[in-house]
Short mmCIF file of C-alpha atoms in Angstrom, two decimals:
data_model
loop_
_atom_site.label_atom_id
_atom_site.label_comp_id
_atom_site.label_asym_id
_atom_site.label_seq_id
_atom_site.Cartn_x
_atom_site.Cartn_y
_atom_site.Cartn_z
CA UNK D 52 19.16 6.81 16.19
CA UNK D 53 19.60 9.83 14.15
CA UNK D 54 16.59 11.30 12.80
CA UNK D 55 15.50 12.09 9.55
CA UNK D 56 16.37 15.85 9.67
CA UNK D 57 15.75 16.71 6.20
CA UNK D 58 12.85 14.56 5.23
CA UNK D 59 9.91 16.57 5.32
CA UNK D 60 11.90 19.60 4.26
CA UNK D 61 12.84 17.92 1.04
CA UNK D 62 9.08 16.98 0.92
CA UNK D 63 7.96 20.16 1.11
CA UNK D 64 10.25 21.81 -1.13
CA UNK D 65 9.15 19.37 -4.05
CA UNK D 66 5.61 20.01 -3.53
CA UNK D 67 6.17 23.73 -3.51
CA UNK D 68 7.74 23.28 -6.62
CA UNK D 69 5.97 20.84 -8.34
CA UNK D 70 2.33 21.06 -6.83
CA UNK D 71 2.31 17.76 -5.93
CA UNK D 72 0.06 16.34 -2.94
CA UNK D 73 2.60 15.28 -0.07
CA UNK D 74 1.89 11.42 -1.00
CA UNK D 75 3.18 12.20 -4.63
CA UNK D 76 6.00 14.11 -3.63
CA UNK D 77 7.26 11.72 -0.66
CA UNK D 78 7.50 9.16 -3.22
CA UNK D 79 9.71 10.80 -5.25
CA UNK D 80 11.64 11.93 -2.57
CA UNK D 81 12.01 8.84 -1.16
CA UNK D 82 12.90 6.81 -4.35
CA UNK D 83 15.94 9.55 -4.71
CA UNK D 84 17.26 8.47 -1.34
CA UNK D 85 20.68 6.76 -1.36
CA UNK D 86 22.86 5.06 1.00
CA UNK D 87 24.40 8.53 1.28
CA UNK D 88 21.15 9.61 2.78
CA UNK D 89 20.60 7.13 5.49
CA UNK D 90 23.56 4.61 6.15
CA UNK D 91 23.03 2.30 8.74
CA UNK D 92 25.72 4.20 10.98
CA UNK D 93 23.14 7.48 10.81
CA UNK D 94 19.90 5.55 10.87
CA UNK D 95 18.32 1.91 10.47
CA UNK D 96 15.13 3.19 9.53
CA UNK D 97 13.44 3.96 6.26
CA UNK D 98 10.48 5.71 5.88
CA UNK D 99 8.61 4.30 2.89
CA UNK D 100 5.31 3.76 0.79
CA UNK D 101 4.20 0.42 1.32
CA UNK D 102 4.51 -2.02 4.17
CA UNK D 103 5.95 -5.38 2.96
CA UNK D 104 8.73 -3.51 0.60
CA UNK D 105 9.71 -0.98 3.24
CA UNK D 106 10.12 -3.40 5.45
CA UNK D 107 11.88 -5.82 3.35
CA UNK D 108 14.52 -3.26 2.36
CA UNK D 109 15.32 -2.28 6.16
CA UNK D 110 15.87 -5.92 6.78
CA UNK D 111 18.23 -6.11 3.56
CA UNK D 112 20.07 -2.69 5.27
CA UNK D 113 20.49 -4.48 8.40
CA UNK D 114 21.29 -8.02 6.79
CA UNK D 115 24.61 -5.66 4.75
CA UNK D 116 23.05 -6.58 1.51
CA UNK D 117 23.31 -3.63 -0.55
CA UNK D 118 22.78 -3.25 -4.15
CA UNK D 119 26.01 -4.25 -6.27
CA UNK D 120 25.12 -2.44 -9.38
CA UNK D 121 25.47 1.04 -7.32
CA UNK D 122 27.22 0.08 -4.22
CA UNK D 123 24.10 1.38 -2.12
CA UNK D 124 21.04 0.11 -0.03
CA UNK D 125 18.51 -1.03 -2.40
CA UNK D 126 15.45 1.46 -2.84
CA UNK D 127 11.94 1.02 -2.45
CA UNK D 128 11.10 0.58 -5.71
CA UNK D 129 13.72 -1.46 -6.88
CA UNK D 130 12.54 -3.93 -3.65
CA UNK D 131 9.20 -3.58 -4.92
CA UNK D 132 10.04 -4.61 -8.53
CA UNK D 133 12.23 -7.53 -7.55
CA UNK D 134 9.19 -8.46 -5.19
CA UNK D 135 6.71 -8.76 -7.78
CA UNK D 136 6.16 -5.46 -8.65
CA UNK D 137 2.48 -4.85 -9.36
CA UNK D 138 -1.01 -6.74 -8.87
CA UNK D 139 -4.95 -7.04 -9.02
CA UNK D 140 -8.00 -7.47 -6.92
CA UNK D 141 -11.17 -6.22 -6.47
CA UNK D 142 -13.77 -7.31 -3.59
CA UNK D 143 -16.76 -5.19 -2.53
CA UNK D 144 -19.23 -6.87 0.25
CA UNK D 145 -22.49 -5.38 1.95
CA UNK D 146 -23.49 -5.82 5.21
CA UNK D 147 -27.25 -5.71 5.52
CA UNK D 148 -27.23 -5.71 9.52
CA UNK D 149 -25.07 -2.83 10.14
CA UNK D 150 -25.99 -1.45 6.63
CA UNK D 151 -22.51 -1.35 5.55
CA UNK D 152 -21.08 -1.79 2.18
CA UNK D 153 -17.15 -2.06 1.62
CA UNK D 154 -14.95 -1.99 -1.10
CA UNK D 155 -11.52 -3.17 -2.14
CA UNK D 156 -9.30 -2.47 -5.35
CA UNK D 157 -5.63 -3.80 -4.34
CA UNK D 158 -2.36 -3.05 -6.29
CA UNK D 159 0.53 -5.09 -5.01
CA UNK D 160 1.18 -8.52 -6.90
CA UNK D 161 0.52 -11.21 -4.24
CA UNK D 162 -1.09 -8.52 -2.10
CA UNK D 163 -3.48 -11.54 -0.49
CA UNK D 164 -0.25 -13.54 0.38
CA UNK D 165 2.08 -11.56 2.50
CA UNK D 166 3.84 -13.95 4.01
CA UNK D 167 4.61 -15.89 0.65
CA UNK D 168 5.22 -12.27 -0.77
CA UNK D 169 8.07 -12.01 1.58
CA UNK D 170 9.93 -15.11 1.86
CA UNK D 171 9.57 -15.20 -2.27
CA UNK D 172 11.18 -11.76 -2.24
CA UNK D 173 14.10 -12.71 -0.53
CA UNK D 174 15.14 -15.67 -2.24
CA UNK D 175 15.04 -13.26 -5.34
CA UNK D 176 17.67 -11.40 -3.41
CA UNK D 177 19.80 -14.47 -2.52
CA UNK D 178 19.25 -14.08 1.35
CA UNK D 179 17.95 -16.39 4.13
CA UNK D 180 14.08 -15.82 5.67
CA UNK D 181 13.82 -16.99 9.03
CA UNK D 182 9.94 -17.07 9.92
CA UNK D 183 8.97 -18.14 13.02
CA UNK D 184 5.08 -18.61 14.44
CA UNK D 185 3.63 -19.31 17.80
CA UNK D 186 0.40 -19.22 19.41
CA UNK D 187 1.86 -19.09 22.98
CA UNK D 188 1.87 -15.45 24.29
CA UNK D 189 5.33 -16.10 26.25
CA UNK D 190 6.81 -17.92 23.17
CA UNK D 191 5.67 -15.49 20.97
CA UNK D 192 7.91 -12.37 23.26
CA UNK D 193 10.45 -14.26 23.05
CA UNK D 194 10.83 -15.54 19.81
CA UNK D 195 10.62 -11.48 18.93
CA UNK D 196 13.37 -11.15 21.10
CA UNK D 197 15.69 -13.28 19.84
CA UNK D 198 15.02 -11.85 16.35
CA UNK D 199 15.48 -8.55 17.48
CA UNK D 200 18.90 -9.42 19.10
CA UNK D 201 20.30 -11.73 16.54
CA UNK D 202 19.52 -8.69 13.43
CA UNK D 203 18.09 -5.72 14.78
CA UNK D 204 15.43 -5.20 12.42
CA UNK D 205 12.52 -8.09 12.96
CA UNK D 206 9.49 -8.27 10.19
CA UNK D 207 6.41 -8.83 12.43
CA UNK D 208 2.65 -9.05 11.06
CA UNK D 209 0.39 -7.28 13.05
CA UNK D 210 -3.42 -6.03 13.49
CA UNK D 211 -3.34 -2.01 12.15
CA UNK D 212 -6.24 -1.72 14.20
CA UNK D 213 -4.86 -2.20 17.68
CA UNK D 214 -1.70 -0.05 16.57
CA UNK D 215 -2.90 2.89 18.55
CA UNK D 216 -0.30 5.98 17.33
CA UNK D 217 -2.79 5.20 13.92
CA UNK D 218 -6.26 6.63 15.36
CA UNK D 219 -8.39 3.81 13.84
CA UNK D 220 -11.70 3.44 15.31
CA UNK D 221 -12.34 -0.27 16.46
CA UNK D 222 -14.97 -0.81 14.22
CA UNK D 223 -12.33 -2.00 12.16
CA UNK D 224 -10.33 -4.54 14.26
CA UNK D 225 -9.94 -7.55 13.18
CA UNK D 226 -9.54 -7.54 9.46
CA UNK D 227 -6.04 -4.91 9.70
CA UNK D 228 -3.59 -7.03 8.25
CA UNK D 229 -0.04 -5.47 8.45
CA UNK D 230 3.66 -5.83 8.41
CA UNK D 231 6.23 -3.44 10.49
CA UNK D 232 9.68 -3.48 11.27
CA UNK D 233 10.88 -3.63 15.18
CA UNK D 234 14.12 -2.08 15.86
CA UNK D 235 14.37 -2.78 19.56
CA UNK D 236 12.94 -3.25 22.82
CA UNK D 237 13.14 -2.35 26.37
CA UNK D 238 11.22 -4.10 29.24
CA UNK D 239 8.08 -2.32 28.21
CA UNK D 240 9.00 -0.51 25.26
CA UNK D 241 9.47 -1.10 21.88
CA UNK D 242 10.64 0.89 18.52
CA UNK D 243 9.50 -0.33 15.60
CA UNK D 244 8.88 1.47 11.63
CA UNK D 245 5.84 1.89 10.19
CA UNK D 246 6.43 3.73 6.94
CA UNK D 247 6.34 6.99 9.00
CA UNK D 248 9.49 9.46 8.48
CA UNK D 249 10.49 8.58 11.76
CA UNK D 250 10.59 5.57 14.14
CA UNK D 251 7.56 5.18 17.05
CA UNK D 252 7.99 4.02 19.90
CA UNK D 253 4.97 1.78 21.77
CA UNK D 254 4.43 -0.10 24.77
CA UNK D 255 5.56 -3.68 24.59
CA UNK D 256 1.88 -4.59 25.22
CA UNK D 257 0.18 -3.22 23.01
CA UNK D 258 2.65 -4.86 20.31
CA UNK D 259 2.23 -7.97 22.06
CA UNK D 260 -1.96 -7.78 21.97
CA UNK D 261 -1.69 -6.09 17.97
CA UNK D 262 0.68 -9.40 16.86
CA UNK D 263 -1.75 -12.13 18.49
CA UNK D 264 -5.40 -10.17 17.27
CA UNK D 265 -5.20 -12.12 13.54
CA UNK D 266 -5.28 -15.77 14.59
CA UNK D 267 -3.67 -17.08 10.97
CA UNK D 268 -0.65 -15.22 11.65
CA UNK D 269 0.21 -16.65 15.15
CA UNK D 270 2.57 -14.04 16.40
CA UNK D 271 4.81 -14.34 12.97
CA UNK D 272 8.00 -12.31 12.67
CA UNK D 273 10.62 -12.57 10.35
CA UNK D 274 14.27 -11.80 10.04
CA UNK D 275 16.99 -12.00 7.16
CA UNK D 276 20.43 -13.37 7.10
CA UNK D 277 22.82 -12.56 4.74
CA UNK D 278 25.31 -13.00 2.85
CA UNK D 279 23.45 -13.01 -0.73
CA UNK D 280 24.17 -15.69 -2.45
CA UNK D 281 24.84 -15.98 -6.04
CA UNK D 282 22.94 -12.56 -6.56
CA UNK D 283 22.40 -11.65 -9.95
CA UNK D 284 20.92 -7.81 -10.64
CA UNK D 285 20.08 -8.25 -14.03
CA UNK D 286 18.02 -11.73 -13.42
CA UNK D 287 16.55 -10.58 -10.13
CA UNK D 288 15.29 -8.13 -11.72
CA UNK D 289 13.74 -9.89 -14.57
CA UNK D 290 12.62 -12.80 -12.06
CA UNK D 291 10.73 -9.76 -10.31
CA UNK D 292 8.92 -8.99 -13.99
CA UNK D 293 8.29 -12.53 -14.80
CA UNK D 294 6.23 -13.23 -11.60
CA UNK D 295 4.58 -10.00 -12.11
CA UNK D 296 3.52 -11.07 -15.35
CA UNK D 297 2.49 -14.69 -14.51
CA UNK D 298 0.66 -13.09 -11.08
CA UNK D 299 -1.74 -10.93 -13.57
CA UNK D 300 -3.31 -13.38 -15.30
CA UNK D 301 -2.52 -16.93 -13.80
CA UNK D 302 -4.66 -16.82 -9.99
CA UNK D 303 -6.95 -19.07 -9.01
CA UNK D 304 -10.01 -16.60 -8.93
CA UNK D 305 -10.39 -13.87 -11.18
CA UNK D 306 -10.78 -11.11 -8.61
CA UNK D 307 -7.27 -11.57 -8.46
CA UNK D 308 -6.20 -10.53 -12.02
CA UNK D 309 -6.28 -7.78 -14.33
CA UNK D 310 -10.19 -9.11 -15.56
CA UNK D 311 -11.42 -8.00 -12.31
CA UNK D 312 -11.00 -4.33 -13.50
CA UNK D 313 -13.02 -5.58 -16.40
CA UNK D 314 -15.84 -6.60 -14.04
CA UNK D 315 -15.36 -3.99 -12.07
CA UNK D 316 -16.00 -1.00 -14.62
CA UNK D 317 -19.26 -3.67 -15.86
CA UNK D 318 -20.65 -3.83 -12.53
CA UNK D 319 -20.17 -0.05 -11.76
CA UNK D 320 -22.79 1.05 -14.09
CA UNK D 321 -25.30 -0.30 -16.83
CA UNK D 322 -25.99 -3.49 -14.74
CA UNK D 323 -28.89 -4.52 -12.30
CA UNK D 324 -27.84 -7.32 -11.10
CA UNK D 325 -27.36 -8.00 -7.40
CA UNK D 326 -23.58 -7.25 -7.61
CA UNK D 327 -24.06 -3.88 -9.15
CA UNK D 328 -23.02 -0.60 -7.66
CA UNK D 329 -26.63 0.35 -8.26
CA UNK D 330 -27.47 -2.29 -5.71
CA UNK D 331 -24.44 -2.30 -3.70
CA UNK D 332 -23.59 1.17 -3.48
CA UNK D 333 -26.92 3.41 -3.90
CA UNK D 334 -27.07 7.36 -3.29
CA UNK D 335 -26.59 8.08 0.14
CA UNK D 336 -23.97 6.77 2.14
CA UNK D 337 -22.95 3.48 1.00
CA UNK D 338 -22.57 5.29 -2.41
CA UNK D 339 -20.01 7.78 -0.07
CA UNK D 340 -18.58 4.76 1.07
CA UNK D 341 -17.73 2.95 -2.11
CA UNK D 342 -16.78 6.64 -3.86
CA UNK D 343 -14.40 6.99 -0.53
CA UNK D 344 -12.67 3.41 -0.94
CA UNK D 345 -12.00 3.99 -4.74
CA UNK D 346 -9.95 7.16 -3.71
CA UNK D 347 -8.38 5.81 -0.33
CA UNK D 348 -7.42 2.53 -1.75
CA UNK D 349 -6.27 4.20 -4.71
CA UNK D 350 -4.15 6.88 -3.56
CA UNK D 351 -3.81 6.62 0.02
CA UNK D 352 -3.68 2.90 1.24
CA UNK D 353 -0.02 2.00 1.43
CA UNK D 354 0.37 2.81 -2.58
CA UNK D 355 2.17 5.68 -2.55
CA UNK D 356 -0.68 7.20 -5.04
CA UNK D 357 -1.77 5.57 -8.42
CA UNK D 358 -2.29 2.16 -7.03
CA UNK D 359 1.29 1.80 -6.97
CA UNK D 360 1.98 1.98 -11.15
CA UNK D 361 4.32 5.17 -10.16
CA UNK D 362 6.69 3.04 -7.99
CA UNK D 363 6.47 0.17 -10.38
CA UNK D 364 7.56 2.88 -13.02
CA UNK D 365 10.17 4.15 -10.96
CA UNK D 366 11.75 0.38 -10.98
CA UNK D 367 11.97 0.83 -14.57
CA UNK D 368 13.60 3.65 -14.64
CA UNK D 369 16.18 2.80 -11.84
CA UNK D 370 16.52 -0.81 -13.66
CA UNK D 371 17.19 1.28 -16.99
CA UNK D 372 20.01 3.15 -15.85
CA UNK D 373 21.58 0.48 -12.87
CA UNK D 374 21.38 -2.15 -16.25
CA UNK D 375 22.40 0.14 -18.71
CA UNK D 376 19.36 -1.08 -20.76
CA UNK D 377 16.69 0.60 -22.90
CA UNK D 378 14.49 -2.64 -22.96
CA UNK D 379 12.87 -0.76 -19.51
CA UNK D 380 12.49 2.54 -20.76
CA UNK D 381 8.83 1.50 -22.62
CA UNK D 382 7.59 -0.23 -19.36
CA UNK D 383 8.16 3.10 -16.93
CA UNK D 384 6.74 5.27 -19.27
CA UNK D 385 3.84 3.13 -19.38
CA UNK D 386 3.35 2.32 -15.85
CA UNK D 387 3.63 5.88 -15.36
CA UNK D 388 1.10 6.74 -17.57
CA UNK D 389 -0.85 4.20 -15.23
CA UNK D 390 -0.31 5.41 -12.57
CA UNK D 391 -1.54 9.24 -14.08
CA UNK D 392 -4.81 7.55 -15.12
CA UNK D 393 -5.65 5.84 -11.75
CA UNK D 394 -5.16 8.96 -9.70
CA UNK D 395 -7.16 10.68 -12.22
CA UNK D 396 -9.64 8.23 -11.39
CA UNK D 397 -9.65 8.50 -7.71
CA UNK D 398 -9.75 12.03 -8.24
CA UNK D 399 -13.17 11.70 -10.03
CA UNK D 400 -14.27 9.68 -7.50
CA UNK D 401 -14.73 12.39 -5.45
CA UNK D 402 -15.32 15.14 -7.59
CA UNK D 403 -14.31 18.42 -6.18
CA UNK D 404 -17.57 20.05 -7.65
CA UNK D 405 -19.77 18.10 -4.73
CA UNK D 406 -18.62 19.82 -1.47
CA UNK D 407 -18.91 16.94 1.17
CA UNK D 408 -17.05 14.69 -1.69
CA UNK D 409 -14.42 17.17 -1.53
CA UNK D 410 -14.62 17.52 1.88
CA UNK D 411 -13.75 13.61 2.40
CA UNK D 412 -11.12 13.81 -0.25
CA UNK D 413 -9.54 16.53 1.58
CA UNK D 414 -9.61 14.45 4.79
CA UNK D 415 -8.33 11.39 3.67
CA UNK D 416 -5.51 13.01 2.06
CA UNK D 417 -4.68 14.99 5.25
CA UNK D 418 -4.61 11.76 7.53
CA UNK D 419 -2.48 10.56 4.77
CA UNK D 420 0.34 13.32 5.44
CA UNK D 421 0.02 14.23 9.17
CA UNK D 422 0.27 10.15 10.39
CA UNK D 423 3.42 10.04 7.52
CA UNK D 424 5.23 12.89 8.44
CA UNK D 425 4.21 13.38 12.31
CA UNK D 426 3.81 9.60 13.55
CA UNK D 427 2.41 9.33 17.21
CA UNK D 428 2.32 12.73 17.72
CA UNK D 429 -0.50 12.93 14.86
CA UNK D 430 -2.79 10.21 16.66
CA UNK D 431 -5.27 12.80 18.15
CA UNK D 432 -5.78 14.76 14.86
CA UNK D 433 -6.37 11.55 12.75
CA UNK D 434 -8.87 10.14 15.61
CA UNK D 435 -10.19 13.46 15.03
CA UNK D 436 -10.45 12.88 11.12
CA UNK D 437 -11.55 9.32 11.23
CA UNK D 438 -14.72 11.13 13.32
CA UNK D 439 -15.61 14.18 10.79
CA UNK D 440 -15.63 11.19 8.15
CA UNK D 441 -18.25 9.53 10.19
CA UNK D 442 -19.99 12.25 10.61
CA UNK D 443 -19.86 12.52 7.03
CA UNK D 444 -21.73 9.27 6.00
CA UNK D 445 -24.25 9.85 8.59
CA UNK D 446 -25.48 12.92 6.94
CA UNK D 447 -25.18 11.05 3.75
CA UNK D 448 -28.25 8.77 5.09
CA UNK D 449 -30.38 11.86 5.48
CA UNK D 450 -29.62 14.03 2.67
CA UNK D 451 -27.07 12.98 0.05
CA UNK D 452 -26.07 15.77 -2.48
CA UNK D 453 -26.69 13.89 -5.84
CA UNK D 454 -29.92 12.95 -7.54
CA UNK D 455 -30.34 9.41 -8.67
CA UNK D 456 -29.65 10.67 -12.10
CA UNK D 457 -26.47 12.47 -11.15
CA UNK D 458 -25.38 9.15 -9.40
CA UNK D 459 -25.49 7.11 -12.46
CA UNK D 460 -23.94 9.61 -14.41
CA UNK D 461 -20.84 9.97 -12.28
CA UNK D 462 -21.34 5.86 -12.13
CA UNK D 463 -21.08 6.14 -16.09
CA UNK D 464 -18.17 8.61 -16.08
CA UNK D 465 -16.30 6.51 -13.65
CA UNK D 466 -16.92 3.48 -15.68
CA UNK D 467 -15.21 4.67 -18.79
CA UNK D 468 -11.93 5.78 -16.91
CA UNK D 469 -11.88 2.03 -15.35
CA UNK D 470 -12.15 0.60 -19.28
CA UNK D 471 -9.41 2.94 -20.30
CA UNK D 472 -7.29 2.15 -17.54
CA UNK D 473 -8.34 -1.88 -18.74
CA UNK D 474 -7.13 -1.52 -21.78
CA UNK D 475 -3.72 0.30 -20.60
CA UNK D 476 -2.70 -2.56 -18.19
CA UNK D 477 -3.62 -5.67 -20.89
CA UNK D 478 -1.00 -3.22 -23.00
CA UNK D 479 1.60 -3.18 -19.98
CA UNK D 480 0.49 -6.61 -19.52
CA UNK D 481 1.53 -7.62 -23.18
CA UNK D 482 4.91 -5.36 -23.18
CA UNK D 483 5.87 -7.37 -19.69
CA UNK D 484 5.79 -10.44 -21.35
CA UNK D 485 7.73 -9.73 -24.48
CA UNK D 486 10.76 -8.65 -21.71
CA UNK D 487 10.71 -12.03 -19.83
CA UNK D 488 9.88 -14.04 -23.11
#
């Protein structure tokens, strides 16, 4: 398996250039990459931005389904658009034994459905899921196995937690749901992608103990057979924007559509009641921890930066030219706009002006790169990371760096970038429906 030689030069190079963080810039690098780049003959793996459409297209790649509007692999973000494209949630819950307050803003349309995400993708590309789920240990190695054999690129779900090569401190186990690729295994080995630039390697074992940890998923992995049948770019495509458009606005709770940014920017300040960030999130660390979420989950959390309106804009653009059609231009400049004001917002999350707010910022976005670009060999350095974060909130509980009046101000400030951003996606909302009819 050839590796990516050139990756993280290109990378570098563009944020040279362009200033970019390395999140930003490995997008764009990556959305550029053709078959030309990485041909199955070269390399099976794809580094990428999020889990389920990274995945997805290396199973394509391995399937032989390429893209007949350019003769390539599909790219991420043209996966991700035929997938669904974008989505909506927001969750916060405190913990008043450990003291704990968390916080959730999600981007990916069906991001609470990952299996139905999947299997819904590929019959958009006119290929066969096969999904198989055990709770028997034995049954579960080998149905991975056989997967493994029959395609050489398996879809398994897995606990992020018990991945080791990604540092996280077991406090978290248990609640790390995830989707990686496996690429092959030995009798205790196995190679598997994980949006990193290159492939990691892992004892059989450990895969073994990080597929079983989330009950629900019994040991599910996933594989796709081709040929595509009856494949249609042009009404994939649109398919893709239609369920993004119905997934906005038609869920069965409203956490899961485009009101819960709504409620979100009415709970974050000017409200006392018990599901206020005043109550939820007060000065002192659980504030840190809710500021902290808004810019991980935002920027860093399998988005590829701007809660993943940048990739959803790059579909637009690649569906503009591959289509020959205008009708997308509106939509990418739109979602890319998005995507500017959601960074923007993460950003003032953690104002630079507060030191240990730029301090975090500055360590989140450095796991970020180091576990993307260095894999494994990073594990030790984001351990180390995930500790001076700690650290971090514990000195939070002692002496936190705003007054309760600069609190609600930066509450207030935050607030009116959430209604903005509001407004922006009922808007791309509105224009997605006028494509699909």
């Amino acid at each position: 398996m050839t590796r990516q030689k050139h990756f993280k030069q290109l990378v570098r190079s563009r944020m040279a250039k362009t200033g970019e963080s390395y999140t930003t810039a490995r997008r764009h690098v990556l959305a550029a990459r053709t078959e030309s780049d990485s041909t199955l003959s070269e390399s099976p793996h794809f580094p990428g931005a999020h889990p389920e459409t990274t995945a997805l297209r290396a199973a394509l790649a391995h399937a032989g389904v390429t893209n007949p509007a350019t003769g390539d692999f599909f790219t991420e973000p043209m996966v991700f658009g035929i997938a669904g494209g974008v989505g909506a949630g927001v969750f916060h819950f405190y913990y008043a034994a450990e003291d704990f307050a968390s916080f959730y803003v999600a981007g990916r349309h069906r991001w609470h459905e990952s299996d139905a995400y999947v299997h819904d993708a590929c019959q958009r590309f006119g290929v066969t899921p096969t999904a198989l789920e055990t709770g028997a240990k034995k049954k579960a190695a080998t149905n991975l196995a056989d997967a493994v054999d029959a395609t050489g690129c398996a879809i398994a779900w897995v606990e992020m937690a018990l991945l080791a090569y990604r540092g996280i401190p077991s406090f978290y186990a248990g609640g790390g749901y995830h989707v990686i690729t496996v690429y092959s295994l030995t009798d205790d080995e196995a190679l598997i992608g994980d949006l990193t630039d290159e492939p990691i390697a892992i004892p059989l074992a450990d895969l073994a103990e990080a597929r079983a940890r989330i009950k629900k998923q019994k040991n599910r992995v996933l594989t796709v057979s081709g040929p595509q049948q009856d494949f249609d770019v042009r009404e994939a495509v649109l398919a893709g924007v239609k369920a993004c458009h119905d997934g906005l606005q038609n869920q069965r709770m409203k956490n899961f559509t485009l009101e819960a940014f709504k409620t979100w920017a009415d709970r974050m300040h000017g409200s006392s009641g018990k599901e206020s960030w005043e109550q939820v999130f007060p000065p002192g660390h659980r504030l840190l921890q809710g500021l902290r979420s808004v810019y991980d989950f935002v920027e860093h959390y399998h988005t590829g930066g701007g809660l993943m309106r940048p990739l959803y804009a790059a579909f637009f653009t690649e569906a503009a030219t591959a289509l020959n059609d205008g009708a997308f231009t509106p939509l990418a400049e739109m979602y890319a706009d998005l995507g500017r004001l959601w960074g923007e917002l993460a950003d003032a999350a953690l104002p630079d002006s507060v030191a240990p707010f730029r301090e975090a910022k500055e360590l989140l976005a450095r796991r970020e790169e180091v576990f993307l670009s260095q894999g494994a060999a990073a594990t030790e350095e984001v351990k180390g990371i995930w500790t001076q974060l700690t650290a971090l909130e514990q000195a939070m509980s002692k002496e936190f760096p705003l007054t309760d009046a600069e609190s609600a101000t930066l509450r207030a400030e935050l607030k009116e970038r959430i209604l903005e951003i509001f407004a922006k996606e009922c808007a791309a909302h509105e224009a997605l429906g006028s494509l699909v009819g």
